[in-house]
Amino acid sequence: MIVKHNLTAMNSNRMLGLTTTSQAKATEKLSSGYKINRAADDAAGLAISEKMRKQIRGLTQASLNAQDGVSAVQTADGALNEVHDMIQRLTELSVKAANGTLSESDRGAVQNEVDQLVAEIDRVSTTTKFNETHLLRGTNANGKAGELTYTDAATALDGNLGTGSAVDTVKGTVDVAITSPATVQITTVTPSITATGKSVGPVNLPDGTSKTYYLIESAAPTSASEAIRAYNEDASNAPSKAYGSMSELTAALKADYSENIRAVTTYLDDNGDLTLKAETFADLNNPVGLDLHVGADSTDDNKIYMNISMLSAKGLGLNGLNVSGDNADAATAAIDVVADALQRVSNQRASLGAIQNRLEHTIANLDNIVENTTSAEASIRDTDMATQMVEYSNNQILAQAGQAMLAQSNQATSGVLSLLQ
């Protein structure tokens, strides 16, 4: 018997240490739910599962990207649905105005609604956004998406709406001065009439003539309405004309520059003077491109491209739509213009609908890939709780047995003492 080296105790201690280490790993796997908690647990499995995780995370975000794309498409389609409704109304109005039973004043009333609808179609185009991205503005000549320019309006209007009139190239508006008071002497009737009120102009019209717009508020020795009639019946005053209200005057100014002016309103300037503000149509931009990234990699085949045209009033050819006049010629021509605009909107909505259907299939495919890749990654990385619990129970038994054997081994050498008595 030897006492310097207790090999039995050493063996029991070594085996107990191995069992304790194995039990600690089993406890870690059971508590974390992963069988790979560090690279040493399974180096190859870790590398494979991390690659799968990268794909899962990327595809999950790609699915969200596609869902955002669907939302953007639905936003644009919803706006164009309203544009469709307004164009259908324009069809009704054009056909109505083309009927020979309407008078010139009747067509003027129809024209007022046409102008409002065209202005609203243009406003929808310039204001429809998704996540602060303009969807219907297009991309300008400088390649900037959603940025409007007013070069055409400036070319047509600068200096022509009165001295110093110029289009604000940022806002697309131009101020038109109102002269007040203004006096008009009408000598074609007896007794002559002195009319007072306000005036705008002279304005240089597109046909090269010059026109002054008079707002008659009072007259002597007759009424304002009689003064308006007398002034307008004098052919030598043409194309200048007198009006009985500011709304009539602004409508006339808009009609004369209908291809470039969207609306005319009044406001008080910084000096408290009444001033006209003309809102202009923006230049026609190229279609805006939206690139949707629907994959986990950087390749081009993981992108879905869609283009949305600039469907403003000008983009639809509705700026300057005219159904007024003393005959049905303008209204009859307007029917085809409106029909063409309707087809453009229909084509764009059909394209958007096709893109949405594609994106919905893309989302379904991405979600399927994520699900199956997650299943594969789980088989590599996740703990099989049943199997691990069996191992944990074995280690518990072995640990208890090892502790008992170590105690017995430590007592084995104590028998040497009986030999020394």
Tab-separated table of C-alpha atoms in Angstrom:
chain	number	residue	atom	x	y	z
A	1	MET	CA	0.000	0.000	0.000
A	2	ILE	CA	1.192	3.534	-0.825
A	3	VAL	CA	0.201	6.841	0.647
A	4	LYS	CA	2.228	9.408	-1.327
A	5	HIS	CA	0.045	9.080	-4.420
A	6	ASN	CA	-3.623	8.180	-4.115
A	7	LEU	CA	-4.222	7.227	-7.737
A	8	THR	CA	-7.775	6.096	-7.092
A	9	ALA	CA	-8.685	9.501	-5.661
A	10	MET	CA	-6.896	11.233	-8.518
A	11	ASN	CA	-8.865	9.251	-11.084
A	12	SER	CA	-12.142	9.897	-9.270
A	13	ASN	CA	-11.351	13.608	-9.079
A	14	ARG	CA	-10.501	13.791	-12.786
A	15	MET	CA	-13.687	12.034	-13.780
A	16	LEU	CA	-15.713	14.249	-11.448
A	17	GLY	CA	-14.171	17.320	-13.084
A	18	LEU	CA	-15.124	16.110	-16.538
A	19	THR	CA	-18.641	15.372	-15.362
A	20	THR	CA	-18.931	18.812	-13.725
A	21	THR	CA	-17.726	20.534	-16.941
A	22	SER	CA	-20.188	18.533	-19.020
A	23	GLN	CA	-22.974	19.349	-16.591
A	24	ALA	CA	-22.145	23.065	-16.728
A	25	LYS	CA	-22.364	23.004	-20.529
A	26	ALA	CA	-25.649	21.116	-20.378
A	27	THR	CA	-27.013	23.691	-17.903
A	28	GLU	CA	-25.885	26.534	-20.195
A	29	LYS	CA	-27.592	24.969	-23.212
A	30	LEU	CA	-30.797	24.332	-21.293
A	31	SER	CA	-30.943	27.842	-19.842
A	32	SER	CA	-30.055	29.666	-23.101
A	33	GLY	CA	-31.991	27.468	-25.482
A	34	TYR	CA	-28.986	27.320	-27.812
A	35	LYS	CA	-26.631	24.416	-28.250
A	36	ILE	CA	-24.055	26.800	-29.744
A	37	ASN	CA	-23.241	29.496	-27.196
A	38	ARG	CA	-19.626	30.042	-28.239
A	39	ALA	CA	-17.562	29.224	-31.299
A	40	ALA	CA	-15.907	26.298	-29.458
A	41	ASP	CA	-19.273	24.542	-29.076
A	42	ASP	CA	-19.464	23.947	-32.852
A	43	ALA	CA	-17.131	26.050	-35.021
A	44	ALA	CA	-18.541	24.897	-38.369
A	45	GLY	CA	-22.130	25.072	-37.128
A	46	LEU	CA	-21.575	28.629	-35.862
A	47	ALA	CA	-20.241	29.788	-39.247
A	48	ILE	CA	-23.143	28.178	-41.108
A	49	SER	CA	-25.813	29.497	-38.739
A	50	GLU	CA	-24.448	33.049	-38.761
A	51	LYS	CA	-24.575	33.033	-42.561
A	52	MET	CA	-28.181	31.881	-42.337
A	53	ARG	CA	-28.946	34.565	-39.751
A	54	LYS	CA	-27.590	37.201	-42.112
A	55	GLN	CA	-29.914	35.939	-44.829
A	56	ILE	CA	-32.888	35.783	-42.456
A	57	ARG	CA	-32.379	39.316	-41.150
A	58	GLY	CA	-31.848	40.692	-44.661
A	59	LEU	CA	-34.882	38.952	-46.127
A	60	THR	CA	-37.066	40.022	-43.214
A	61	GLN	CA	-36.166	43.655	-43.909
A	62	ALA	CA	-36.627	43.065	-47.641
A	63	SER	CA	-40.172	41.883	-46.926
A	64	LEU	CA	-40.787	45.095	-44.966
A	65	ASN	CA	-39.351	47.080	-47.894
A	66	ALA	CA	-41.789	45.405	-50.244
A	67	GLN	CA	-44.660	46.144	-47.854
A	68	ASP	CA	-43.611	49.807	-47.821
A	69	GLY	CA	-43.630	49.659	-51.613
A	70	VAL	CA	-47.201	48.354	-51.544
A	71	SER	CA	-48.175	51.218	-49.237
A	72	ALA	CA	-46.573	53.778	-51.572
A	73	VAL	CA	-48.361	52.261	-54.572
A	74	GLN	CA	-51.684	52.316	-52.712
A	75	THR	CA	-51.123	55.977	-51.784
A	76	ALA	CA	-50.496	56.932	-55.410
A	77	ASP	CA	-53.392	54.805	-56.625
A	78	GLY	CA	-55.746	56.374	-54.081
A	79	ALA	CA	-54.799	59.862	-55.252
A	80	LEU	CA	-55.245	58.878	-58.895
A	81	ASN	CA	-58.628	57.378	-58.081
A	82	GLU	CA	-59.774	60.864	-57.092
A	83	VAL	CA	-58.179	62.277	-60.235
A	84	HIS	CA	-60.126	59.687	-62.212
A	85	ASP	CA	-63.363	60.841	-60.633
A	86	MET	CA	-62.598	64.475	-61.422
A	87	ILE	CA	-61.760	63.668	-65.035
A	88	GLN	CA	-65.022	61.764	-65.360
A	89	ARG	CA	-66.762	64.912	-64.175
A	90	LEU	CA	-64.814	66.912	-66.763
A	91	THR	CA	-66.169	64.526	-69.382
A	92	GLU	CA	-69.709	65.298	-68.260
A	93	LEU	CA	-69.056	69.027	-68.310
A	94	SER	CA	-67.412	68.960	-71.745
A	95	VAL	CA	-70.297	67.023	-73.262
A	96	LYS	CA	-72.748	69.347	-71.543
A	97	ALA	CA	-71.029	72.470	-72.859
A	98	ALA	CA	-70.942	70.997	-76.365
A	99	ASN	CA	-74.733	71.034	-76.507
A	100	GLY	CA	-76.115	73.748	-78.759
A	101	THR	CA	-78.884	74.670	-76.331
A	102	LEU	CA	-76.434	76.391	-73.954
A	103	SER	CA	-75.796	80.108	-74.116
A	104	GLU	CA	-72.427	81.805	-73.752
A	105	SER	CA	-73.167	82.629	-70.111
A	106	ASP	CA	-74.156	78.999	-69.491
A	107	ARG	CA	-70.839	77.808	-70.854
A	108	GLY	CA	-69.116	80.411	-68.683
A	109	ALA	CA	-70.684	78.822	-65.607
A	110	VAL	CA	-69.544	75.386	-66.786
A	111	GLN	CA	-66.058	76.784	-67.385
A	112	ASN	CA	-65.871	77.940	-63.769
A	113	GLU	CA	-66.321	74.356	-62.529
A	114	VAL	CA	-63.866	73.082	-65.145
A	115	ASP	CA	-61.245	75.530	-63.890
A	116	GLN	CA	-61.728	74.418	-60.289
A	117	LEU	CA	-61.448	70.731	-61.185
A	118	VAL	CA	-58.311	71.292	-63.255
A	119	ALA	CA	-56.754	73.283	-60.394
A	120	GLU	CA	-57.560	70.479	-57.941
A	121	ILE	CA	-56.099	67.822	-60.238
A	122	ASP	CA	-52.907	69.875	-60.364
A	123	ARG	CA	-52.905	70.339	-56.579
A	124	VAL	CA	-53.303	66.598	-55.986
A	125	SER	CA	-50.293	65.986	-58.219
A	126	THR	CA	-48.078	68.469	-56.400
A	127	THR	CA	-49.047	67.494	-52.836
A	128	THR	CA	-49.418	63.681	-52.819
A	129	LYS	CA	-46.580	62.264	-50.700
A	130	PHE	CA	-45.567	59.011	-49.048
A	131	ASN	CA	-43.017	59.275	-46.235
A	132	GLU	CA	-42.181	62.819	-47.427
A	133	THR	CA	-41.516	61.538	-50.964
A	134	HIS	CA	-43.567	63.216	-53.695
A	135	LEU	CA	-45.138	60.494	-55.811
A	136	LEU	CA	-46.746	62.436	-58.667
A	137	ARG	CA	-44.323	65.319	-59.203
A	138	GLY	CA	-41.814	63.435	-61.342
A	139	THR	CA	-38.108	64.248	-61.714
A	140	ASN	CA	-36.999	67.574	-63.169
A	141	ALA	CA	-34.359	68.166	-65.825
A	142	ASN	CA	-31.666	68.446	-63.142
A	143	GLY	CA	-32.452	64.933	-61.930
A	144	LYS	CA	-34.045	66.083	-58.673
A	145	ALA	CA	-37.128	64.053	-57.791
A	146	GLY	CA	-40.148	66.002	-56.578
A	147	GLU	CA	-38.682	69.431	-57.370
A	148	LEU	CA	-40.831	71.740	-59.479
A	149	THR	CA	-39.633	74.384	-61.910
A	150	TYR	CA	-41.607	77.168	-63.586
A	151	THR	CA	-39.530	78.041	-66.651
A	152	ASP	CA	-42.427	77.857	-69.109
A	153	ALA	CA	-44.611	80.091	-66.944
A	154	ALA	CA	-41.812	82.583	-66.449
A	155	THR	CA	-41.195	82.741	-70.192
A	156	ALA	CA	-44.866	83.394	-70.886
A	157	LEU	CA	-45.665	85.766	-68.029
A	158	ASP	CA	-42.573	87.703	-66.926
A	159	GLY	CA	-43.176	91.378	-67.721
A	160	ASN	CA	-46.487	90.673	-69.462
A	161	LEU	CA	-48.820	91.025	-66.473
A	162	GLY	CA	-47.806	94.565	-65.719
A	163	THR	CA	-44.621	96.465	-65.033
A	164	GLY	CA	-42.108	94.414	-63.071
A	165	SER	CA	-44.287	91.300	-62.895
A	166	ALA	CA	-42.146	88.172	-62.562
A	167	VAL	CA	-42.838	84.565	-61.621
A	168	ASP	CA	-41.449	83.432	-58.274
A	169	THR	CA	-39.384	80.446	-59.427
A	170	VAL	CA	-39.726	78.720	-56.041
A	171	LYS	CA	-43.442	79.174	-55.345
A	172	GLY	CA	-44.607	79.459	-58.935
A	173	THR	CA	-46.657	82.583	-58.254
A	174	VAL	CA	-46.649	86.063	-59.733
A	175	ASP	CA	-48.070	89.251	-58.229
A	176	VAL	CA	-50.199	91.485	-60.446
A	177	ALA	CA	-50.699	95.076	-59.370
A	178	ILE	CA	-54.176	96.580	-59.045
A	179	THR	CA	-54.614	100.289	-59.747
A	180	SER	CA	-57.072	101.869	-57.340
A	181	PRO	CA	-58.865	104.158	-57.846
A	182	ALA	CA	-59.130	103.972	-61.621
A	183	THR	CA	-61.340	106.168	-63.769
A	184	VAL	CA	-62.837	105.352	-67.176
A	185	GLN	CA	-64.466	107.978	-69.379
A	186	ILE	CA	-67.146	106.541	-71.710
A	187	THR	CA	-68.010	109.014	-74.468
A	188	THR	CA	-69.840	106.748	-76.920
A	189	VAL	CA	-73.131	107.416	-75.162
A	190	THR	CA	-75.000	110.596	-74.368
A	191	PRO	CA	-74.564	111.890	-71.794
A	192	SER	CA	-71.014	110.558	-71.354
A	193	ILE	CA	-70.342	108.296	-68.376
A	194	THR	CA	-67.622	108.611	-65.798
A	195	ALA	CA	-66.942	105.239	-64.179
A	196	THR	CA	-64.654	104.613	-61.237
A	197	GLY	CA	-63.279	101.483	-59.637
A	198	LYS	CA	-60.106	99.454	-60.094
A	199	SER	CA	-58.012	98.351	-63.036
A	200	VAL	CA	-55.395	95.724	-63.868
A	201	GLY	CA	-52.956	96.211	-66.702
A	202	PRO	CA	-52.320	96.886	-69.406
A	203	VAL	CA	-51.515	93.191	-69.812
A	204	ASN	CA	-49.733	91.812	-72.867
A	205	LEU	CA	-51.856	88.905	-74.150
A	206	PRO	CA	-50.399	85.811	-75.859
A	207	ASP	CA	-51.721	87.019	-79.232
A	208	GLY	CA	-49.617	90.195	-78.958
A	209	THR	CA	-52.439	92.601	-78.112
A	210	SER	CA	-52.692	94.678	-74.955
A	211	LYS	CA	-55.643	94.482	-72.575
A	212	THR	CA	-56.760	96.395	-69.504
A	213	TYR	CA	-59.215	94.827	-67.064
A	214	TYR	CA	-61.587	97.330	-65.418
A	215	LEU	CA	-63.653	96.661	-62.311
A	216	ILE	CA	-66.492	99.206	-62.403
A	217	GLU	CA	-67.757	99.947	-58.892
A	218	SER	CA	-69.699	103.156	-59.518
A	219	ALA	CA	-70.668	105.429	-62.368
A	220	ALA	CA	-72.272	108.797	-63.017
A	221	PRO	CA	-74.764	109.847	-64.168
A	222	THR	CA	-75.900	106.210	-64.609
A	223	SER	CA	-75.468	102.877	-62.888
A	224	ALA	CA	-72.322	100.742	-62.805
A	225	SER	CA	-74.016	97.968	-64.810
A	226	GLU	CA	-75.006	100.444	-67.538
A	227	ALA	CA	-71.436	101.739	-67.632
A	228	ILE	CA	-70.101	98.188	-68.032
A	229	ARG	CA	-72.516	97.502	-70.896
A	230	ALA	CA	-71.628	100.735	-72.658
A	231	TYR	CA	-67.887	100.196	-72.342
A	232	ASN	CA	-67.989	96.605	-73.601
A	233	GLU	CA	-70.261	97.460	-76.553
A	234	ASP	CA	-67.692	99.939	-77.849
A	235	ALA	CA	-65.574	97.818	-80.239
A	236	SER	CA	-62.743	100.349	-80.086
A	237	ASN	CA	-62.091	99.340	-76.458
A	238	ALA	CA	-61.381	95.682	-77.346
A	239	PRO	CA	-59.681	93.643	-76.125
A	240	SER	CA	-59.950	95.683	-72.919
A	241	LYS	CA	-63.085	94.913	-70.985
A	242	ALA	CA	-65.088	96.033	-67.961
A	243	TYR	CA	-66.401	93.727	-65.250
A	244	GLY	CA	-68.874	94.001	-62.399
A	245	SER	CA	-67.037	91.920	-59.785
A	246	MET	CA	-63.491	90.939	-58.855
A	247	SER	CA	-64.315	87.251	-59.411
A	248	GLU	CA	-65.302	88.013	-63.025
A	249	LEU	CA	-62.095	89.977	-63.536
A	250	THR	CA	-59.842	87.255	-62.109
A	251	ALA	CA	-61.666	84.590	-64.131
A	252	ALA	CA	-61.077	86.613	-67.292
A	253	LEU	CA	-57.367	87.062	-66.537
A	254	LYS	CA	-57.015	83.331	-65.934
A	255	ALA	CA	-58.879	82.518	-69.150
A	256	ASP	CA	-56.559	84.742	-71.186
A	257	TYR	CA	-53.511	82.889	-69.834
A	258	SER	CA	-55.210	79.559	-69.137
A	259	GLU	CA	-52.288	77.439	-70.352
A	260	ASN	CA	-49.944	78.946	-67.774
A	261	ILE	CA	-52.142	80.253	-64.939
A	262	ARG	CA	-53.850	77.762	-62.649
A	263	ALA	CA	-55.769	80.200	-60.458
A	264	VAL	CA	-55.972	83.920	-59.662
A	265	THR	CA	-56.777	85.191	-56.169
A	266	THR	CA	-56.525	88.475	-54.261
A	267	TYR	CA	-54.618	89.355	-51.104
A	268	LEU	CA	-53.390	92.394	-49.174
A	269	ASP	CA	-49.670	93.039	-49.601
A	270	ASP	CA	-47.323	94.382	-46.904
A	271	ASN	CA	-48.483	97.922	-47.636
A	272	GLY	CA	-52.124	96.969	-47.251
A	273	ASP	CA	-52.805	97.296	-50.982
A	274	LEU	CA	-55.096	94.836	-52.727
A	275	THR	CA	-53.022	92.711	-55.121
A	276	LEU	CA	-53.703	89.805	-57.459
A	277	LYS	CA	-51.721	86.595	-57.046
A	278	ALA	CA	-51.592	84.265	-60.050
A	279	GLU	CA	-50.644	80.630	-59.390
A	280	THR	CA	-48.921	79.038	-62.378
A	281	PHE	CA	-48.616	75.511	-63.728
A	282	ALA	CA	-45.247	73.849	-63.100
A	283	ASP	CA	-43.064	72.580	-65.934
A	284	LEU	CA	-43.615	68.992	-67.037
A	285	ASN	CA	-41.116	66.657	-65.346
A	286	ASN	CA	-39.881	63.189	-66.273
A	287	PRO	CA	-41.367	60.174	-64.444
A	288	VAL	CA	-40.066	59.599	-60.912
A	289	GLY	CA	-38.329	56.268	-60.327
A	290	LEU	CA	-38.739	54.306	-57.099
A	291	ASP	CA	-36.284	51.436	-56.565
A	292	LEU	CA	-37.482	48.838	-54.078
A	293	HIS	CA	-34.775	46.570	-52.626
A	294	VAL	CA	-36.433	43.214	-52.013
A	295	GLY	CA	-33.497	40.892	-51.345
A	296	ALA	CA	-30.706	40.234	-48.852
A	297	ASP	CA	-27.914	40.787	-51.401
A	298	SER	CA	-26.720	43.783	-53.390
A	299	THR	CA	-27.359	42.417	-56.877
A	300	ASP	CA	-29.633	44.253	-59.310
A	301	ASP	CA	-32.027	41.323	-59.520
A	302	ASN	CA	-32.968	42.059	-55.920
A	303	LYS	CA	-34.467	45.403	-56.956
A	304	ILE	CA	-37.915	46.138	-58.336
A	305	TYR	CA	-38.118	49.315	-60.371
A	306	MET	CA	-41.283	51.321	-60.880
A	307	ASN	CA	-41.921	54.660	-62.561
A	308	ILE	CA	-44.739	57.096	-61.848
A	309	SER	CA	-45.400	59.813	-64.390
A	310	MET	CA	-46.000	63.435	-63.457
A	311	LEU	CA	-49.786	63.493	-63.642
A	312	SER	CA	-50.312	67.197	-63.091
A	313	ALA	CA	-52.835	69.162	-65.129
A	314	LYS	CA	-50.046	69.949	-67.558
A	315	GLY	CA	-48.889	66.328	-67.626
A	316	LEU	CA	-52.445	65.293	-68.503
A	317	GLY	CA	-52.850	68.036	-71.080
A	318	LEU	CA	-55.674	69.666	-69.109
A	319	ASN	CA	-54.062	73.056	-68.559
A	320	GLY	CA	-55.925	75.560	-70.685
A	321	LEU	CA	-58.975	73.304	-71.028
A	322	ASN	CA	-61.661	75.534	-72.482
A	323	VAL	CA	-65.377	74.805	-72.882
A	324	SER	CA	-66.589	78.421	-73.005
A	325	GLY	CA	-67.569	80.600	-75.937
A	326	ASP	CA	-70.622	81.578	-77.928
A	327	ASN	CA	-70.629	78.227	-79.763
A	328	ALA	CA	-69.852	74.580	-79.029
A	329	ASP	CA	-66.569	74.334	-80.944
A	330	ALA	CA	-64.224	74.664	-77.943
A	331	ALA	CA	-66.289	72.302	-75.798
A	332	THR	CA	-66.429	69.712	-78.576
A	333	ALA	CA	-62.636	69.786	-78.909
A	334	ALA	CA	-62.318	69.523	-75.126
A	335	ILE	CA	-64.094	66.144	-75.142
A	336	ASP	CA	-61.108	64.492	-76.871
A	337	VAL	CA	-58.618	66.283	-74.609
A	338	VAL	CA	-60.389	64.949	-71.520
A	339	ALA	CA	-60.610	61.448	-73.020
A	340	ASP	CA	-56.854	61.455	-73.610
A	341	ALA	CA	-56.222	62.559	-70.004
A	342	LEU	CA	-58.496	59.796	-68.757
A	343	GLN	CA	-56.515	57.192	-70.723
A	344	ARG	CA	-53.217	58.452	-69.288
A	345	VAL	CA	-54.479	58.093	-65.738
A	346	SER	CA	-55.907	54.654	-66.525
A	347	ASN	CA	-52.575	53.502	-67.943
A	348	GLN	CA	-50.695	54.703	-64.874
A	349	ARG	CA	-53.147	53.082	-62.457
A	350	ALA	CA	-52.966	49.809	-64.392
A	351	SER	CA	-49.169	49.910	-64.090
A	352	LEU	CA	-49.412	50.576	-60.353
A	353	GLY	CA	-51.887	47.724	-59.912
A	354	ALA	CA	-49.540	45.334	-61.706
A	355	ILE	CA	-46.639	46.425	-59.496
A	356	GLN	CA	-48.733	45.920	-56.358
A	357	ASN	CA	-49.686	42.396	-57.416
A	358	ARG	CA	-46.037	41.607	-58.072
A	359	LEU	CA	-44.987	42.998	-54.687
A	360	GLU	CA	-47.596	40.899	-52.891
A	361	HIS	CA	-46.163	37.755	-54.494
A	362	THR	CA	-42.672	38.974	-53.621
A	363	ILE	CA	-43.663	39.376	-49.974
A	364	ALA	CA	-45.182	35.886	-49.867
A	365	ASN	CA	-42.026	34.379	-51.355
A	366	LEU	CA	-39.708	36.279	-49.001
A	367	ASP	CA	-41.734	35.246	-45.956
A	368	ASN	CA	-41.607	31.611	-47.109
A	369	ILE	CA	-37.814	31.749	-47.523
A	370	VAL	CA	-37.420	33.348	-44.101
A	371	GLU	CA	-39.557	30.646	-42.498
A	372	ASN	CA	-37.658	27.744	-44.048
A	373	THR	CA	-34.230	29.287	-43.491
A	374	THR	CA	-35.151	29.931	-39.862
A	375	SER	CA	-36.112	26.262	-39.538
A	376	ALA	CA	-32.743	25.207	-40.938
A	377	GLU	CA	-30.874	27.635	-38.684
A	378	ALA	CA	-32.806	26.390	-35.661
A	379	SER	CA	-31.814	22.781	-36.317
A	380	ILE	CA	-28.175	23.854	-36.203
A	381	ARG	CA	-28.258	26.258	-33.306
A	382	ASP	CA	-31.227	25.529	-31.064
A	383	THR	CA	-31.068	23.104	-28.143
A	384	ASP	CA	-33.008	19.847	-28.356
A	385	MET	CA	-34.425	20.171	-24.875
A	386	ALA	CA	-35.408	16.493	-24.518
A	387	THR	CA	-32.011	15.189	-25.564
A	388	GLN	CA	-30.194	17.757	-23.493
A	389	MET	CA	-32.308	16.963	-20.426
A	390	VAL	CA	-31.354	13.284	-20.705
A	391	GLU	CA	-27.686	14.286	-20.799
A	392	TYR	CA	-28.214	16.654	-17.878
A	393	SER	CA	-29.808	13.867	-15.797
A	394	ASN	CA	-26.943	11.514	-16.641
A	395	ASN	CA	-24.421	14.096	-15.576
A	396	GLN	CA	-26.279	14.677	-12.311
A	397	ILE	CA	-26.111	10.966	-11.499
A	398	LEU	CA	-22.458	10.763	-12.529
A	399	ALA	CA	-21.624	13.831	-10.451
A	400	GLN	CA	-23.226	12.339	-7.345
A	401	ALA	CA	-21.493	9.022	-7.980
A	402	GLY	CA	-18.176	10.757	-8.609
A	403	GLN	CA	-18.439	12.698	-5.363
A	404	ALA	CA	-19.178	9.458	-3.473
A	405	MET	CA	-16.285	7.600	-5.115
A	406	LEU	CA	-13.903	10.469	-4.412
A	407	ALA	CA	-14.896	10.335	-0.746
A	408	GLN	CA	-14.341	6.550	-0.687
A	409	SER	CA	-10.975	6.916	-2.409
A	410	ASN	CA	-9.839	9.463	0.125
A	411	GLN	CA	-10.771	7.038	2.915
A	412	ALA	CA	-8.963	4.078	1.296
A	413	THR	CA	-5.489	5.125	2.446
A	414	SER	CA	-6.597	5.550	5.998
A	415	GLY	CA	-6.260	1.730	6.436
A	416	VAL	CA	-2.507	2.223	6.465
A	417	LEU	CA	-2.812	3.578	9.997
A	418	SER	CA	-3.830	0.155	11.309
A	419	LEU	CA	-0.474	-1.170	10.167
A	420	LEU	CA	1.314	1.471	12.180
A	421	GLN	CA	-0.395	0.628	15.478
